[in-house]
CSV table of C-alpha atoms and ligand atoms in Angstrom, one decimal:
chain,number,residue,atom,x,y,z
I,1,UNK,CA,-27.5,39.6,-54.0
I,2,UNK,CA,-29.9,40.9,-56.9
I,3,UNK,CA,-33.2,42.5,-55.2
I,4,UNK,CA,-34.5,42.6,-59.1
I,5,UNK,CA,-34.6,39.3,-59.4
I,6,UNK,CA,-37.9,38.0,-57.5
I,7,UNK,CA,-39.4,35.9,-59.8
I,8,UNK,CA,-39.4,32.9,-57.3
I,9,UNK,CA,-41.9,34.9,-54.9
I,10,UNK,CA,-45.6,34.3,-55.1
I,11,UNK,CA,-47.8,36.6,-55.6
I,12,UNK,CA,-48.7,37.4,-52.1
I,13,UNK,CA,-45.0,37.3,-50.5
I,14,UNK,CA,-44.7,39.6,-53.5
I,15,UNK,CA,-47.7,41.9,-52.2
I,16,UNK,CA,-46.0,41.6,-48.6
I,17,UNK,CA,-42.4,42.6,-49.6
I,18,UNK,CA,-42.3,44.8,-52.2
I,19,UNK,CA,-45.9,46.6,-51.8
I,20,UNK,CA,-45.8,46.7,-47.9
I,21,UNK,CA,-48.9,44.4,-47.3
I,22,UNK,CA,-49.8,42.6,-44.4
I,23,UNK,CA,-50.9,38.8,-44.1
I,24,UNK,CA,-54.0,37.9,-42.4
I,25,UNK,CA,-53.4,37.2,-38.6
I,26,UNK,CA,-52.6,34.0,-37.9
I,27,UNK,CA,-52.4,32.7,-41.5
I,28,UNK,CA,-48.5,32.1,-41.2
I,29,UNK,CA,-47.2,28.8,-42.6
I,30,UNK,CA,-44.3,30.1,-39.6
I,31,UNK,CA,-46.3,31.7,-36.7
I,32,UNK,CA,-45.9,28.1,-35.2
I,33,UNK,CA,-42.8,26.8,-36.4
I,34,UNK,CA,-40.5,25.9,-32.9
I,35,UNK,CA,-38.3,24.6,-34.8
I,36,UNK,CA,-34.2,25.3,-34.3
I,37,UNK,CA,-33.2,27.3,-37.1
I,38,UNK,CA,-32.8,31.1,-38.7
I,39,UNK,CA,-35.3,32.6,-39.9
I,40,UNK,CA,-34.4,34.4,-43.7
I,41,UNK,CA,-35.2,37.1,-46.4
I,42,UNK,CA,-37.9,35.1,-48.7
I,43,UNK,CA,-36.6,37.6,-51.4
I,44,UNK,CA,-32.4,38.1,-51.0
I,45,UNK,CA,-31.8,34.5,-48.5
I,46,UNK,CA,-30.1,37.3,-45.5
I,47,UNK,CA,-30.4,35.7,-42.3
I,48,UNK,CA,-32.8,38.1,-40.4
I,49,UNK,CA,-33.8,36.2,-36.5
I,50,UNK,CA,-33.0,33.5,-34.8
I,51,UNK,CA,-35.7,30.7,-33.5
I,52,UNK,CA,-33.9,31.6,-30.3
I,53,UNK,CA,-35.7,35.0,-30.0
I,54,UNK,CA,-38.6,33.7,-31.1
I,55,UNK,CA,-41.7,34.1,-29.0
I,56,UNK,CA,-45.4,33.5,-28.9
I,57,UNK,CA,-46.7,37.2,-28.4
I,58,UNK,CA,-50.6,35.8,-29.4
I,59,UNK,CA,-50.9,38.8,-31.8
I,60,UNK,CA,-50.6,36.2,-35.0
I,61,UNK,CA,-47.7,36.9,-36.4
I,62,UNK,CA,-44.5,35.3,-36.0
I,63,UNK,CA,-42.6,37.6,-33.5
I,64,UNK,CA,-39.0,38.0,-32.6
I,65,UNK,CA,-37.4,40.1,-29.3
I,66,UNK,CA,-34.1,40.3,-31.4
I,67,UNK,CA,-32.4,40.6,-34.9
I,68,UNK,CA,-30.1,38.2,-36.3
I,69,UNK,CA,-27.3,41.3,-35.9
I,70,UNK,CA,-27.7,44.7,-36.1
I,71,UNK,CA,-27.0,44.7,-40.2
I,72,UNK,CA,-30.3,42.8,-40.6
I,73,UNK,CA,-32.8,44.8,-40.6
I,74,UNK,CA,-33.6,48.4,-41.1
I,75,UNK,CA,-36.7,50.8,-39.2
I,76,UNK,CA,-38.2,53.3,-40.7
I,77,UNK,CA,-41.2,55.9,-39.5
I,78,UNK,CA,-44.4,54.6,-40.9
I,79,UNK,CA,-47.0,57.2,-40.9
I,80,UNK,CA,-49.6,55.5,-43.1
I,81,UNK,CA,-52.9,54.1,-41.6
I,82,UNK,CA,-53.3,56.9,-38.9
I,83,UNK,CA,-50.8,55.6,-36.8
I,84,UNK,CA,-47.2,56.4,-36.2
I,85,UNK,CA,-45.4,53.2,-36.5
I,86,UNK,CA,-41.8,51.6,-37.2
I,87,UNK,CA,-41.8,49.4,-40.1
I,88,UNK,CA,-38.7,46.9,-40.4
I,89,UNK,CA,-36.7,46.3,-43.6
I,90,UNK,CA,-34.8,43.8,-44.8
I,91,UNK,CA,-31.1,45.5,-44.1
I,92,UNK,CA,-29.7,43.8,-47.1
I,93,UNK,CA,-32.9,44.0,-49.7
I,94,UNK,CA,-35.3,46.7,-47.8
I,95,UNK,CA,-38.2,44.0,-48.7
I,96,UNK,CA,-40.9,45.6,-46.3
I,97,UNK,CA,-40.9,41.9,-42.8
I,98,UNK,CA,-43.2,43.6,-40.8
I,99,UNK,CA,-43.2,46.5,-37.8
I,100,UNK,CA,-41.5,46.5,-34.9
I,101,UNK,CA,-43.1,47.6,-31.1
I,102,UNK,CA,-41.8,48.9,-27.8
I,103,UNK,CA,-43.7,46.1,-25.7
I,104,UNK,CA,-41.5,42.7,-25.9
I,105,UNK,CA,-39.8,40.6,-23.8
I,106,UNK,CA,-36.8,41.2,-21.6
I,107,UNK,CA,-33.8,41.8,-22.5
I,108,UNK,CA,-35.0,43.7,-25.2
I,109,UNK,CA,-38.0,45.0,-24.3
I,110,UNK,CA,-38.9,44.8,-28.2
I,111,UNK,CA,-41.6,42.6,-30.5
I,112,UNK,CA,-40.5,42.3,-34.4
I,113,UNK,CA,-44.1,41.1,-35.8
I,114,UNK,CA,-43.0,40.5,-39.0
I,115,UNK,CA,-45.1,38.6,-41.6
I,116,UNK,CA,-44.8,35.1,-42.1
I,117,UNK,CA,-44.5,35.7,-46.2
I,118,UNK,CA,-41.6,37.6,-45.5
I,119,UNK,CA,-39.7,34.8,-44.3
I,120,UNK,CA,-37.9,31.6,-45.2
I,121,UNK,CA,-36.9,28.8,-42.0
I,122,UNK,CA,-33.6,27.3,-42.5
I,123,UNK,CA,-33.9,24.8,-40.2
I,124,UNK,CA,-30.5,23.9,-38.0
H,201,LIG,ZN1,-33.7,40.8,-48.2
């Protein structure tokens, strides 16, 4: 995997990933997506979630209570905008997905909001 090579990312899953930005709520081609698949890295192709933890948390982003495995993604502290937050990584790539909250769903108790640019659906 070469994270220099993102040439085939537009220009705003290139804002997203590599400049940390955020999508507009509910402007995901994938907040709706039920399809049966895995959710990917748009920049390195690492599987990152499954469709099976995928939920419908009404925030407007596509949310997940799980990872793929625990090598998928990384958290980091995010201090910026005021707020203390954890922002999740592509494990493989670190290409900023999204942040990560403490008020999921059972079992996990977690929500991944990650942003729909972030991703790519390989459908099963
Ligand atoms: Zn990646």
């Amino acid at each position: 995997m070469n994270k220099k090579n993102l040439d085939h990312l537009s220009k705003e899953q290139h804002y997203v990933t590599q400049e940390r930005g955020t999508e507009a709520p509910f402007s995901g081609e994938l907040l709706h997506n039920k399809e049966k698949g895995t959710y990917q890295c748009v920049c390195c192709g690492a599987d990152l979630f499954s469709s099976n933890t995928k939920f419908d948390s009404g925030t407007g982003w596509p949310s997940f209570y799980d990872v793929m495995n625990s090598d998928a993604v990384k958290v980091k502290v995010d201090n910026s905008h005021g707020m203390t937050r954890e922002e999740v990584l592509c494990g493989y790539c670190e290409a900023h997905l999204g942040h990560v909250f403490s008020d999921g769903p059972q079992p996990t108790g977690l929500r991944y909001c990650i942003n729909s640019l972030s991703l790519d659906f390989k459908q099963d």
